[in-house]
Amino acid sequence: GAGVSQSPSNKVTEKGKDVELRCDPISGHTALYWYRQSLGQGLEFLIYFQGNSAPDKSGLPSDRFSAERTGGSVSTLTIQRTQQEDSAVYLCASSLGQSSYNSPLHFGNGTRLTVT
Amino acid sequence: GNSVTQMEGPVTLSEEAFLTINCTYTATGYPSLFWYVQYPGEGLQLLLKATKADDKGSNKGFEATYRKETTSFHLEKGSVQVSDSAVYFCARNTGGFKTIFGAGTRLFVKA
């Protein structure tokens, strides 16, 4: 079946512009995560959605970052007034969620964001 | 605090060599532990997992044993292949659903 799909795969933007990154999780997965992978760094947790519960936003680095998940499926990560330090690969993952909390994360191939 | 620490790379080995990538964790409670792998040009995927102390996760010839007494989950493989060249991430969650990852260890295997 289809895996986690992210778009665009690459995004180059000018400093100060807003960007939107999209994630289509695996059908039936109730949990959705956003991570950021900077060069030479591990995966930095950003935000987590589980069903209709309030999202865990504890990893968002600043108020320029926000995310929403419409209809319990597609998610959009928005970065306002981008800065050069926002350059990274943004990864989305989904999992079965609360019904099986040890279920693995299924990752998309990521969006490589470059802020010039 | 809650964190995952893994050995820095890159690790360069010859084919058929023995591999160990160290991973230690700190956490409250009793986390589940994971190894994920990222092959060149591909997304991260689960390699193996262990959910309680003394469990051994295994897959594709890789193994890792959940050691509560040393808070470790070291990844091992007896004979690596060129196709094992990838970045390996140790990870844990704790009851909830936030999975925390280590910095990743890049492995190069030479023919």
mmCIF file of C-alpha atoms in Angstrom:
data_model
loop_
_atom_site.group_PDB
_atom_site.id
_atom_site.type_symbol
_atom_site.label_atom_id
_atom_site.label_comp_id
_atom_site.label_asym_id
_atom_site.label_seq_id
_atom_site.Cartn_x
_atom_site.Cartn_y
_atom_site.Cartn_z
ATOM 1 C CA GLY A 1 0.000 0.000 0.000
ATOM 2 C CA ALA A 2 0.942 3.652 -0.157
ATOM 3 C CA GLY A 3 3.400 4.945 2.375
ATOM 4 C CA VAL A 4 3.701 8.367 3.951
ATOM 5 C CA SER A 5 3.846 10.995 1.246
ATOM 6 C CA GLN A 6 5.427 14.424 1.666
ATOM 7 C CA SER A 7 5.452 17.383 -0.670
ATOM 8 C CA PRO A 8 7.311 19.163 -1.990
ATOM 9 C CA SER A 9 10.440 17.026 -1.877
ATOM 10 C CA ASN A 10 12.604 20.131 -2.153
ATOM 11 C CA LYS A 11 11.830 23.751 -1.370
ATOM 12 C CA VAL A 12 14.099 26.744 -1.784
ATOM 13 C CA THR A 13 12.801 30.003 -0.342
ATOM 14 C CA GLU A 14 14.075 33.441 0.481
ATOM 15 C CA LYS A 15 14.600 34.535 4.039
ATOM 16 C CA GLY A 16 11.453 36.124 5.409
ATOM 17 C CA LYS A 17 9.012 34.194 3.229
ATOM 18 C CA ASP A 18 6.415 31.762 4.576
ATOM 19 C CA VAL A 19 6.437 28.094 3.554
ATOM 20 C CA GLU A 20 3.960 25.235 3.841
ATOM 21 C CA LEU A 21 4.994 21.610 3.936
ATOM 22 C CA ARG A 22 2.462 18.843 3.406
ATOM 23 C CA CYS A 23 2.191 15.312 4.748
ATOM 24 C CA ASP A 24 -0.224 12.536 3.731
ATOM 25 C CA PRO A 25 -0.032 9.761 6.336
ATOM 26 C CA ILE A 26 -0.774 6.103 5.814
ATOM 27 C CA SER A 27 -4.501 5.484 5.694
ATOM 28 C CA GLY A 28 -5.803 4.324 9.079
ATOM 29 C CA HIS A 29 -2.867 5.686 11.047
ATOM 30 C CA THR A 30 -4.211 7.916 13.799
ATOM 31 C CA ALA A 31 -0.880 9.315 14.964
ATOM 32 C CA LEU A 32 1.166 11.810 12.954
ATOM 33 C CA TYR A 33 4.522 13.323 13.816
ATOM 34 C CA TRP A 34 6.766 16.047 12.436
ATOM 35 C CA TYR A 35 10.517 15.920 12.971
ATOM 36 C CA ARG A 36 13.371 18.084 11.743
ATOM 37 C CA GLN A 37 16.730 16.664 10.665
ATOM 38 C CA SER A 38 19.528 19.180 10.406
ATOM 39 C CA LEU A 39 22.921 18.358 8.903
ATOM 40 C CA GLY A 40 24.869 16.220 11.346
ATOM 41 C CA GLN A 41 22.069 16.304 13.896
ATOM 42 C CA GLY A 42 19.586 13.723 15.044
ATOM 43 C CA LEU A 43 15.889 13.959 14.543
ATOM 44 C CA GLU A 44 14.406 16.841 16.475
ATOM 45 C CA PHE A 45 10.796 16.266 17.539
ATOM 46 C CA LEU A 46 8.504 19.119 16.532
ATOM 47 C CA ILE A 47 4.846 18.180 16.997
ATOM 48 C CA TYR A 48 2.588 15.143 17.423
ATOM 49 C CA PHE A 49 -1.081 14.617 16.579
ATOM 50 C CA GLN A 50 -3.167 11.731 17.937
ATOM 51 C CA GLY A 51 -6.730 11.384 16.722
ATOM 52 C CA ASN A 52 -8.901 14.252 17.932
ATOM 53 C CA SER A 53 -6.734 15.043 20.948
ATOM 54 C CA ALA A 54 -4.956 18.350 21.332
ATOM 55 C CA PRO A 55 -1.561 18.114 19.623
ATOM 56 C CA ASP A 56 1.690 17.938 21.551
ATOM 57 C CA LYS A 57 3.446 21.087 20.352
ATOM 58 C CA SER A 58 6.256 20.949 22.871
ATOM 59 C CA GLY A 59 8.977 20.596 20.229
ATOM 60 C CA LEU A 60 8.122 23.580 18.059
ATOM 61 C CA PRO A 61 11.218 25.832 18.215
ATOM 62 C CA SER A 62 9.406 29.176 17.978
ATOM 63 C CA ASP A 63 6.015 30.729 17.369
ATOM 64 C CA ARG A 64 6.921 31.019 13.682
ATOM 65 C CA PHE A 65 6.215 27.299 13.442
ATOM 66 C CA SER A 66 2.699 25.893 13.423
ATOM 67 C CA ALA A 67 0.987 22.765 12.195
ATOM 68 C CA GLU A 68 -2.515 21.543 11.645
ATOM 69 C CA ARG A 69 -4.108 18.280 10.751
ATOM 70 C CA THR A 70 -7.387 18.432 8.897
ATOM 71 C CA GLY A 71 -9.946 15.668 9.212
ATOM 72 C CA GLY A 72 -7.524 13.469 11.090
ATOM 73 C CA SER A 73 -5.520 12.850 7.934
ATOM 74 C CA VAL A 74 -3.427 15.338 5.960
ATOM 75 C CA SER A 75 -1.139 17.645 7.925
ATOM 76 C CA THR A 76 0.479 20.941 6.999
ATOM 77 C CA LEU A 77 3.537 22.371 8.741
ATOM 78 C CA THR A 78 3.821 26.128 8.266
ATOM 79 C CA ILE A 79 6.942 28.169 8.895
ATOM 80 C CA GLN A 80 6.422 31.924 8.855
ATOM 81 C CA ARG A 81 9.140 34.484 8.151
ATOM 82 C CA THR A 82 11.701 31.784 7.428
ATOM 83 C CA GLN A 83 15.252 32.156 8.706
ATOM 84 C CA GLN A 84 18.425 30.529 7.437
ATOM 85 C CA GLU A 85 18.603 28.337 10.544
ATOM 86 C CA ASP A 86 15.297 26.780 9.464
ATOM 87 C CA SER A 87 17.136 25.031 6.629
ATOM 88 C CA ALA A 88 16.809 21.301 7.264
ATOM 89 C CA VAL A 89 14.991 18.181 6.150
ATOM 90 C CA TYR A 90 11.485 18.086 7.597
ATOM 91 C CA LEU A 91 10.248 14.553 8.145
ATOM 92 C CA CYS A 92 6.708 13.386 8.674
ATOM 93 C CA ALA A 93 5.831 10.021 10.195
ATOM 94 C CA SER A 94 2.641 8.204 11.039
ATOM 95 C CA SER A 95 1.806 5.218 13.223
ATOM 96 C CA LEU A 96 -1.166 3.215 14.403
ATOM 97 C CA GLY A 97 -1.096 5.337 17.514
ATOM 98 C CA GLN A 98 -2.886 4.737 20.756
ATOM 99 C CA SER A 99 -4.221 1.327 19.860
ATOM 100 C CA SER A 100 -0.682 0.054 19.750
ATOM 101 C CA TYR A 101 1.739 2.459 21.333
ATOM 102 C CA ASN A 102 4.713 0.352 20.414
ATOM 103 C CA SER A 103 3.780 0.422 16.763
ATOM 104 C CA PRO A 104 6.672 1.723 14.694
ATOM 105 C CA LEU A 105 6.818 5.064 12.970
ATOM 106 C CA HIS A 106 6.518 5.036 9.191
ATOM 107 C CA PHE A 107 8.431 7.928 7.686
ATOM 108 C CA GLY A 108 8.057 9.864 4.486
ATOM 109 C CA ASN A 109 11.098 10.801 2.426
ATOM 110 C CA GLY A 110 11.044 14.322 3.807
ATOM 111 C CA THR A 111 11.042 17.852 2.464
ATOM 112 C CA ARG A 112 14.457 19.457 2.115
ATOM 113 C CA LEU A 113 14.031 23.136 2.932
ATOM 114 C CA THR A 114 16.730 25.623 1.974
ATOM 115 C CA VAL A 115 16.391 29.218 3.094
ATOM 116 C CA THR A 116 18.626 31.593 1.160
ATOM 117 C CA GLY B 1 16.322 14.271 31.505
ATOM 118 C CA ASN B 2 15.131 12.019 28.738
ATOM 119 C CA SER B 3 17.645 11.459 25.974
ATOM 120 C CA VAL B 4 19.313 8.977 23.680
ATOM 121 C CA THR B 5 23.069 8.973 23.158
ATOM 122 C CA GLN B 6 24.757 6.966 20.456
ATOM 123 C CA MET B 7 28.315 6.691 19.288
ATOM 124 C CA GLU B 8 29.506 9.257 16.828
ATOM 125 C CA GLY B 9 30.291 8.199 13.319
ATOM 126 C CA PRO B 10 31.193 7.649 10.739
ATOM 127 C CA VAL B 11 32.037 4.023 11.293
ATOM 128 C CA THR B 12 33.993 2.442 8.446
ATOM 129 C CA LEU B 13 34.293 -1.331 8.240
ATOM 130 C CA SER B 14 35.345 -3.924 5.707
ATOM 131 C CA GLU B 15 32.814 -6.444 4.481
ATOM 132 C CA GLU B 16 32.270 -9.357 6.891
ATOM 133 C CA ALA B 17 33.561 -7.369 9.875
ATOM 134 C CA PHE B 18 31.726 -7.338 13.215
ATOM 135 C CA LEU B 19 29.635 -4.254 13.915
ATOM 136 C CA THR B 20 28.734 -2.638 17.219
ATOM 137 C CA ILE B 21 26.999 0.724 17.474
ATOM 138 C CA ASN B 22 26.584 1.799 21.080
ATOM 139 C CA CYS B 23 23.407 3.390 22.373
ATOM 140 C CA THR B 24 22.492 4.455 25.886
ATOM 141 C CA TYR B 25 19.363 6.162 27.105
ATOM 142 C CA THR B 26 18.032 8.070 30.036
ATOM 143 C CA ALA B 27 14.354 8.028 30.765
ATOM 144 C CA THR B 28 11.814 7.979 33.500
ATOM 145 C CA GLY B 29 9.743 4.851 33.513
ATOM 146 C CA TYR B 30 10.325 1.918 31.230
ATOM 147 C CA PRO B 31 10.769 2.969 27.619
ATOM 148 C CA SER B 32 10.420 0.900 24.512
ATOM 149 C CA LEU B 33 13.627 0.991 22.490
ATOM 150 C CA PHE B 34 14.115 1.014 18.728
ATOM 151 C CA TRP B 35 16.730 1.060 16.021
ATOM 152 C CA TYR B 36 15.785 2.797 12.787
ATOM 153 C CA VAL B 37 17.841 2.757 9.601
ATOM 154 C CA GLN B 38 18.055 5.275 6.765
ATOM 155 C CA TYR B 39 19.506 3.851 3.561
ATOM 156 C CA PRO B 40 20.879 6.326 1.003
ATOM 157 C CA GLY B 41 18.057 8.157 -0.727
ATOM 158 C CA GLU B 42 15.356 6.477 1.337
ATOM 159 C CA GLY B 43 13.210 7.364 4.342
ATOM 160 C CA LEU B 44 13.826 6.068 7.838
ATOM 161 C CA GLN B 45 12.457 2.639 8.546
ATOM 162 C CA LEU B 46 12.236 0.495 11.633
ATOM 163 C CA LEU B 47 15.038 -2.058 11.900
ATOM 164 C CA LEU B 48 14.183 -3.688 15.231
ATOM 165 C CA LYS B 49 12.634 -2.995 18.610
ATOM 166 C CA ALA B 50 12.454 -4.247 22.199
ATOM 167 C CA THR B 51 9.715 -3.378 24.628
ATOM 168 C CA LYS B 52 10.962 -4.620 27.991
ATOM 169 C CA ALA B 53 14.132 -5.442 29.867
ATOM 170 C CA ASP B 54 16.158 -8.383 28.521
ATOM 171 C CA ASP B 55 14.163 -8.472 25.279
ATOM 172 C CA LYS B 56 16.281 -8.989 22.182
ATOM 173 C CA GLY B 57 15.173 -7.372 18.962
ATOM 174 C CA SER B 58 16.494 -8.844 15.726
ATOM 175 C CA ASN B 59 16.123 -8.324 11.996
ATOM 176 C CA LYS B 60 18.278 -8.762 8.871
ATOM 177 C CA GLY B 61 21.106 -10.234 10.973
ATOM 178 C CA PHE B 62 21.126 -7.254 13.348
ATOM 179 C CA GLU B 63 20.461 -7.704 17.059
ATOM 180 C CA ALA B 64 20.088 -5.452 20.092
ATOM 181 C CA THR B 65 19.358 -6.428 23.678
ATOM 182 C CA TYR B 66 17.465 -4.163 26.100
ATOM 183 C CA ARG B 67 19.786 -3.855 29.106
ATOM 184 C CA LYS B 68 18.016 -2.080 31.933
ATOM 185 C CA GLU B 69 20.945 -2.338 34.336
ATOM 186 C CA THR B 70 23.240 -0.472 31.966
ATOM 187 C CA THR B 71 20.456 1.527 30.227
ATOM 188 C CA SER B 72 21.842 0.393 26.894
ATOM 189 C CA PHE B 73 20.565 -0.968 23.589
ATOM 190 C CA HIS B 74 23.695 -1.578 21.521
ATOM 191 C CA LEU B 75 23.249 -2.663 17.901
ATOM 192 C CA GLU B 76 25.346 -5.591 16.673
ATOM 193 C CA LYS B 77 25.821 -7.593 13.500
ATOM 194 C CA GLY B 78 28.240 -10.431 13.093
ATOM 195 C CA SER B 79 29.161 -9.905 9.440
ATOM 196 C CA VAL B 80 28.322 -6.642 7.692
ATOM 197 C CA GLN B 81 27.727 -6.271 3.972
ATOM 198 C CA VAL B 82 28.187 -3.325 1.647
ATOM 199 C CA SER B 83 24.397 -3.074 1.483
ATOM 200 C CA ASP B 84 24.326 -2.307 5.228
ATOM 201 C CA SER B 85 25.878 1.101 4.556
ATOM 202 C CA ALA B 86 23.353 3.536 6.001
ATOM 203 C CA VAL B 87 22.670 5.838 8.927
ATOM 204 C CA TYR B 88 21.436 4.080 12.070
ATOM 205 C CA PHE B 89 19.314 5.831 14.681
ATOM 206 C CA CYS B 90 18.668 4.617 18.202
ATOM 207 C CA ALA B 91 15.341 5.764 19.654
ATOM 208 C CA ARG B 92 13.045 5.395 22.619
ATOM 209 C CA ASN B 93 9.557 6.249 23.678
ATOM 210 C CA THR B 94 8.093 6.234 27.147
ATOM 211 C CA GLY B 95 4.468 5.324 27.544
ATOM 212 C CA GLY B 96 3.328 8.242 25.507
ATOM 213 C CA PHE B 97 3.886 8.635 21.842
ATOM 214 C CA LYS B 98 6.785 11.009 21.545
ATOM 215 C CA THR B 99 9.704 9.051 20.126
ATOM 216 C CA ILE B 100 13.113 10.553 20.883
ATOM 217 C CA PHE B 101 15.996 9.829 18.511
ATOM 218 C CA GLY B 102 19.745 9.821 18.893
ATOM 219 C CA ALA B 103 21.971 11.804 16.552
ATOM 220 C CA GLY B 104 22.477 8.879 14.174
ATOM 221 C CA THR B 105 25.598 6.913 13.287
ATOM 222 C CA ARG B 106 26.696 6.667 9.678
ATOM 223 C CA LEU B 107 28.111 3.286 8.666
ATOM 224 C CA PHE B 108 30.286 2.772 5.602
ATOM 225 C CA VAL B 109 31.064 -0.805 4.588
ATOM 226 C CA LYS B 110 33.873 -1.301 2.061
ATOM 227 C CA ALA B 111 34.027 -4.252 -0.301
#
